[in-house]
XYZ file of N, CA and C in Angstrom:
453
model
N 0.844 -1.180 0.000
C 0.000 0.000 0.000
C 0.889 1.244 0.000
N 0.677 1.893 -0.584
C 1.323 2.998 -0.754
C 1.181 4.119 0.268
N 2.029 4.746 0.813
C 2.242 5.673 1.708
C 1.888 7.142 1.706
N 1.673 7.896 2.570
C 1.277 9.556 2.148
C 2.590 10.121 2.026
N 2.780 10.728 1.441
C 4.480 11.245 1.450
C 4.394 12.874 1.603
N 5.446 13.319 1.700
C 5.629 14.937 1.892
C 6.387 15.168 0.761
N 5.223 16.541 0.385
C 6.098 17.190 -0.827
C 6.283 18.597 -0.625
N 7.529 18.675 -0.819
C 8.153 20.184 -0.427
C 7.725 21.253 -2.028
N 6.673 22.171 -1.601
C 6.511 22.914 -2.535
C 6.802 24.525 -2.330
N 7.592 24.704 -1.196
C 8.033 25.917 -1.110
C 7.575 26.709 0.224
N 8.075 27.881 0.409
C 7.332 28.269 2.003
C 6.264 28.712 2.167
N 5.564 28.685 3.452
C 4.111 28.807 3.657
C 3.581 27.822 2.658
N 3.863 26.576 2.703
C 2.960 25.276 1.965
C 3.055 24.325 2.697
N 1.320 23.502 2.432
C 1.887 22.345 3.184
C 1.355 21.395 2.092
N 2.099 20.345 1.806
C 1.905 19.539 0.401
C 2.254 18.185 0.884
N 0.916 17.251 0.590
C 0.951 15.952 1.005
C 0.709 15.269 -0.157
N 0.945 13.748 -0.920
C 0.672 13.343 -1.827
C 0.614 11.654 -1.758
N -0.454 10.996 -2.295
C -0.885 9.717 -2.096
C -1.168 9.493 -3.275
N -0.967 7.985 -3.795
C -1.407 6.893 -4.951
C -2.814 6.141 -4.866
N -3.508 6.487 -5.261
C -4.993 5.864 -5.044
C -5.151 4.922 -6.118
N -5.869 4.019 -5.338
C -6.367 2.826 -6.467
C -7.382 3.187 -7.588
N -7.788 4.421 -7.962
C -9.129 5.018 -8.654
C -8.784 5.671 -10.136
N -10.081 5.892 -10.716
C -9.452 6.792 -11.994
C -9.439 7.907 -11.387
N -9.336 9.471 -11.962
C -8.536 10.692 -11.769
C -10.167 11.186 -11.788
N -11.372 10.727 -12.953
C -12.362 11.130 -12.802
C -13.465 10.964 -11.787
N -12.705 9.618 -10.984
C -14.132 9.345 -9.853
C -13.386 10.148 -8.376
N -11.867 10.278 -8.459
C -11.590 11.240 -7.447
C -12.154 12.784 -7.347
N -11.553 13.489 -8.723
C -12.254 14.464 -8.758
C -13.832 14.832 -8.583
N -14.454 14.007 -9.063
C -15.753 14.012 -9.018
C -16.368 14.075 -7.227
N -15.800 13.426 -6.461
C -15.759 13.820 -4.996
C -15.524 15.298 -4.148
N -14.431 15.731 -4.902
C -13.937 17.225 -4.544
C -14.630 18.637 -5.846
N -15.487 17.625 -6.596
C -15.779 18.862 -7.821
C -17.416 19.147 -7.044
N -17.845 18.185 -6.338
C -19.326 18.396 -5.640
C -18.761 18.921 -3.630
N -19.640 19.757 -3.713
C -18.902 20.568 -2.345
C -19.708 19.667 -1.137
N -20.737 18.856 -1.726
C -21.976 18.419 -0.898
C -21.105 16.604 -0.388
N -20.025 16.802 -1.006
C -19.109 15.487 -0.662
C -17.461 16.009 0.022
N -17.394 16.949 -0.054
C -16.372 17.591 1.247
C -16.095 16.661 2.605
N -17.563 16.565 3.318
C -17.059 16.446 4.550
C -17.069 14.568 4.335
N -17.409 14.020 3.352
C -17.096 12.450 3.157
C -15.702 11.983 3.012
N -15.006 13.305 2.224
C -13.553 13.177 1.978
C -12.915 13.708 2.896
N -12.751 14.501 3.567
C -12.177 15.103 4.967
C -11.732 14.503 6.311
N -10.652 14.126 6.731
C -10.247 13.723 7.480
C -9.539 14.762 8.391
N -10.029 15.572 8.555
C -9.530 16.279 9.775
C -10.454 16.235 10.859
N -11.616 16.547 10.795
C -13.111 16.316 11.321
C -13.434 17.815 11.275
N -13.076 18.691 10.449
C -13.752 20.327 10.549
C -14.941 20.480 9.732
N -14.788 19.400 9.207
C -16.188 20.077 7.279
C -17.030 18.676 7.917
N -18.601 19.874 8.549
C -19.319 19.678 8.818
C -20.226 19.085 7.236
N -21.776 18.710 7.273
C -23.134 19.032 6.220
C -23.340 20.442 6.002
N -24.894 20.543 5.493
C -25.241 21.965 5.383
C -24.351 22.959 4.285
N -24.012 22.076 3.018
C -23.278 22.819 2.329
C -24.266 23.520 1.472
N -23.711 24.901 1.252
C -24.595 26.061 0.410
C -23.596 26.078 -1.281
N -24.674 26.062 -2.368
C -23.594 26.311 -3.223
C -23.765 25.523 -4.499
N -23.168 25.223 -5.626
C -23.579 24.430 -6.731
C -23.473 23.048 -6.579
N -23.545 21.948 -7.179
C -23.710 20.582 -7.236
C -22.700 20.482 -7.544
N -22.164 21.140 -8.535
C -20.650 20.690 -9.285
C -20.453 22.005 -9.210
N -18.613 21.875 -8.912
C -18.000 23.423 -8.739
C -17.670 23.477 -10.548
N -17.296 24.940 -10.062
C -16.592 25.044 -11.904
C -15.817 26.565 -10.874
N -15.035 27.318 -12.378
C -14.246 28.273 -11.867
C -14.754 29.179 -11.429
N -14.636 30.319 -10.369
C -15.157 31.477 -9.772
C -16.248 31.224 -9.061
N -17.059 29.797 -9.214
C -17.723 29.388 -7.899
C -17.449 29.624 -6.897
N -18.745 29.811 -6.201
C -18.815 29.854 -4.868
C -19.801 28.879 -3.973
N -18.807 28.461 -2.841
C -20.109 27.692 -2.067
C -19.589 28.153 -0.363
N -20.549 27.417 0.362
C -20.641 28.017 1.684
C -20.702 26.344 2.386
N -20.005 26.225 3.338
C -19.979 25.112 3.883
C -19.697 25.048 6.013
N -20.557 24.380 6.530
C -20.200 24.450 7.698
C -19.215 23.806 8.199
N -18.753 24.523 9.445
C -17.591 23.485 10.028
C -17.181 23.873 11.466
N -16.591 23.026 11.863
C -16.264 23.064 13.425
C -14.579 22.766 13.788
N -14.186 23.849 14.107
C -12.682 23.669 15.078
C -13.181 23.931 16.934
N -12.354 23.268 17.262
C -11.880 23.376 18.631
C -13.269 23.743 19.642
N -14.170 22.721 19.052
C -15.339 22.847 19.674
C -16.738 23.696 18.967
N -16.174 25.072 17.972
C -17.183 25.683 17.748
C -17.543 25.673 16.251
N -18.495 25.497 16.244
C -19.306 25.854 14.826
C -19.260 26.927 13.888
N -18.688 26.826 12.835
C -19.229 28.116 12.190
C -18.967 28.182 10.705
N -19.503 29.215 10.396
C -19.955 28.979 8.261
C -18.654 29.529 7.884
N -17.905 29.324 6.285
C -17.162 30.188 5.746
C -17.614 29.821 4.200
N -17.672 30.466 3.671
C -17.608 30.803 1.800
C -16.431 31.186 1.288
N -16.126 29.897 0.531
C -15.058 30.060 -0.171
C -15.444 30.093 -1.416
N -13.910 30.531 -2.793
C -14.800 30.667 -3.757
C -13.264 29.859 -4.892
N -13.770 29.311 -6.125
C -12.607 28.365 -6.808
C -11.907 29.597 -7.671
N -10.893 29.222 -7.340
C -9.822 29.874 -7.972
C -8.807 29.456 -9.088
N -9.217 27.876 -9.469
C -8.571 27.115 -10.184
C -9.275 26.189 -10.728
N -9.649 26.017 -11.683
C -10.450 24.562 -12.026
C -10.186 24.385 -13.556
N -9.530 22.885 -13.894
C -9.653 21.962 -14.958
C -10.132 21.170 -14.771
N -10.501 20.427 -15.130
C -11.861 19.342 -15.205
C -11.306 18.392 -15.050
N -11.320 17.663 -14.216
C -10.662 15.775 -14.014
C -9.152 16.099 -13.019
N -8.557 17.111 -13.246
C -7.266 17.149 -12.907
C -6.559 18.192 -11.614
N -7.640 19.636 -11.489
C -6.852 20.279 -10.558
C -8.731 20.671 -10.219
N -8.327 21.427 -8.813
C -9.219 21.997 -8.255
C -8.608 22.844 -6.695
N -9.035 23.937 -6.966
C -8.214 25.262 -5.805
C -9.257 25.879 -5.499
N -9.470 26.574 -4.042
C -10.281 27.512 -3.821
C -9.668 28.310 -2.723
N -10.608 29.449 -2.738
C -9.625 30.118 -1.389
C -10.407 30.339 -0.551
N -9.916 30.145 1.097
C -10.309 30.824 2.165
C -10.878 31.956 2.263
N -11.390 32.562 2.942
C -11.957 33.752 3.299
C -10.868 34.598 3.892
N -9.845 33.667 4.290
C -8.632 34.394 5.726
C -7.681 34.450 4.103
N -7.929 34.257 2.844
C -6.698 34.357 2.090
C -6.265 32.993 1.237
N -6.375 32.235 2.305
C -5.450 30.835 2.250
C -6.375 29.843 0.965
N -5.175 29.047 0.516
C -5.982 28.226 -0.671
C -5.662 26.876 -0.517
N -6.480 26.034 -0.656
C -6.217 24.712 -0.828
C -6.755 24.196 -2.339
N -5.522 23.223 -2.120
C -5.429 22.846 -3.581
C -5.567 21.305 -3.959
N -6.270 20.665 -5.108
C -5.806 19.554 -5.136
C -5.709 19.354 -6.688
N -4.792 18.257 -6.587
C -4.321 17.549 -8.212
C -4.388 16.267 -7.827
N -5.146 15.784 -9.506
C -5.053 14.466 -9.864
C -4.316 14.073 -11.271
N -3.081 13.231 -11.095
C -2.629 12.959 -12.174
C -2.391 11.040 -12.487
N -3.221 10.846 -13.519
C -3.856 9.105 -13.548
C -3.050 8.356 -14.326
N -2.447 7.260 -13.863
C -1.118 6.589 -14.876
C -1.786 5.017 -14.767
N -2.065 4.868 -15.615
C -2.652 2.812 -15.706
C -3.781 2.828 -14.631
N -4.907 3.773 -14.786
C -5.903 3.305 -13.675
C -5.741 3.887 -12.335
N -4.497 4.305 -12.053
C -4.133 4.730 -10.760
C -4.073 5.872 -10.551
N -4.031 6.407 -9.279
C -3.926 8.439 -8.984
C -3.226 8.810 -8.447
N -2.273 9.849 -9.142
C -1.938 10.700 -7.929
C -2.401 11.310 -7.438
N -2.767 11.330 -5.954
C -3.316 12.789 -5.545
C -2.674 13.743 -4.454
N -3.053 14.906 -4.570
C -1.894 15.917 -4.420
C -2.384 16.869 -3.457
N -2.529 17.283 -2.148
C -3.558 18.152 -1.250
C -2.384 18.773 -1.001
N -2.718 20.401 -1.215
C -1.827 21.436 -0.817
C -2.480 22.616 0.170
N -2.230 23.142 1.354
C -2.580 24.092 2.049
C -1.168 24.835 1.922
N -1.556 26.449 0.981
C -1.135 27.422 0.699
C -1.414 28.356 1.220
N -1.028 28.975 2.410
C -1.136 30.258 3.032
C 0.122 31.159 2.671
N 0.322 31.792 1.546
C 1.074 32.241 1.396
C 0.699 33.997 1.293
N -1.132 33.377 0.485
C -1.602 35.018 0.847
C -2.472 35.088 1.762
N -2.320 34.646 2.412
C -3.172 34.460 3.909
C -3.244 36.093 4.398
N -4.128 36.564 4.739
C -4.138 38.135 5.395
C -3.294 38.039 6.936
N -2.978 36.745 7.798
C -2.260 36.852 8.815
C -1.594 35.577 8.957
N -0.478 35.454 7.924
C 0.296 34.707 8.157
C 0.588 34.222 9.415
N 1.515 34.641 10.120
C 2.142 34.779 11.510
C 0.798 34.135 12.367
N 0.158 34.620 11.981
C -1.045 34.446 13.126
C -1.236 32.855 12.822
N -1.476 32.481 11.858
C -1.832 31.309 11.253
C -0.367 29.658 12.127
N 0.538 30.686 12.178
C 1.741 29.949 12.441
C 1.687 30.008 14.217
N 1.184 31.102 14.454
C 1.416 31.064 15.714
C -0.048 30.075 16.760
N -0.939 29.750 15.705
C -1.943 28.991 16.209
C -1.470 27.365 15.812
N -0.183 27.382 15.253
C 0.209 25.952 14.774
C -0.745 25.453 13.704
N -1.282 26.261 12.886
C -1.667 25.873 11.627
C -1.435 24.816 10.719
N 0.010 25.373 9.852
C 0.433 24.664 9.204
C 0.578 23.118 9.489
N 0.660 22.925 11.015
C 0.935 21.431 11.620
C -0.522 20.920 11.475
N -1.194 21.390 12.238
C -2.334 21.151 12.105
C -3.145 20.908 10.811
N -3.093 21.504 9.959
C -3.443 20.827 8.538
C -2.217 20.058 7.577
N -1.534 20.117 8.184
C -0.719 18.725 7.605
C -1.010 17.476 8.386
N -1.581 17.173 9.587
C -2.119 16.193 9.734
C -3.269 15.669 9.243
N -4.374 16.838 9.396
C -5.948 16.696 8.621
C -5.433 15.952 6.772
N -4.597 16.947 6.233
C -4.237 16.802 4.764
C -3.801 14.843 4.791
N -2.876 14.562 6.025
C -2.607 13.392 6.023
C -3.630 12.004 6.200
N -4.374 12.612 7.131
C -5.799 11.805 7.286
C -6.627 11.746 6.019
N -6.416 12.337 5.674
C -7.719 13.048 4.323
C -6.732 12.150 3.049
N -5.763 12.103 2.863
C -5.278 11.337 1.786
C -5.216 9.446 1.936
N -4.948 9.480 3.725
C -4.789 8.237 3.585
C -6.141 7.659 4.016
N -7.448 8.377 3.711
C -8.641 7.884 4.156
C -9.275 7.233 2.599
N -8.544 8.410 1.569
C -8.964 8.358 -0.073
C -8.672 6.884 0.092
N -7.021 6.609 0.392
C -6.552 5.781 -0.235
C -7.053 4.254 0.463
N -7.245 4.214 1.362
C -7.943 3.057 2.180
C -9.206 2.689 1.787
N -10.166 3.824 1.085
C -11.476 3.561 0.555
C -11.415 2.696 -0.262
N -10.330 2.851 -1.661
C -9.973 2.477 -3.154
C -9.416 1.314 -3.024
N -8.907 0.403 -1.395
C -7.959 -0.020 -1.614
C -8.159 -1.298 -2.094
């Protein structure tokens, strides 16, 4: 079984990457509907109650609930990146973007989860709440949950 690995994509990134047993179209198809977020999510923050289209496309917007450190609460993000089968980005409200890529070789996936706070409106702040750690574990859960589904 293949492992989650760390990929160094530069500062203020956090880049995790896993081999899934799936095509590139039934992954994406999970992260292109916002109403399947919290099925793929392994951090435990992305609540139901998602607001927003069925299928994302570019400059979409959707609204989704979620819970840290006990409390509840909404954010709307909006896509900032979208090819069809292969990438999908949106950004935070605080700035920050998460990203994902799928690239499919004989049936199989790469997949690629990036948390980019690089234009984050409070960097520092983000670091000083242990952020970056903190969603490199969620990012790690969340890839090796894909990959355990497919397996």
């Amino acid at each position: 079984m293949d492992e989650v690995r760390k990929v160094d994509t530069g500062t203020r990134t956090v880049t995790r990457q896993v081999v899934v047993n799936a095509p590139a179209e039934t992954l994406f198809a999970m992260l292109a509907d916002p109403r399947r977020h919290g099925e793929v999510d392994g951090s435990g923050t992305v609540l139901s109650g998602v607001r927003g289209p069925v299928r994302l496309s570019d400059g979409a917007e959707f609204s989704t609930a979620m819970k840290m450190y006990g409390f509840p609460y909404r954010i709307t993000s909006r896509v900032t990146a979208f090819e069809d089968g292969r990438l999908i980005e949106w950004r935070h409200p605080m700035g920050h973007h998460w990203r994902w890529t799928f690239d499919e070789h004989d049936g199989r996936t790469t997949v690629t989860e990036t948390f980019d706070y690089n234009g984050s409106r409070s960097p520092k702040v983000l670091e000083l709440l242990k952020m970056p750690a903190l969603n490199a574990k969620g990012i790690r859960s969340t890839l090796a949950g894909l990959r355990d589904r497919f397996a």
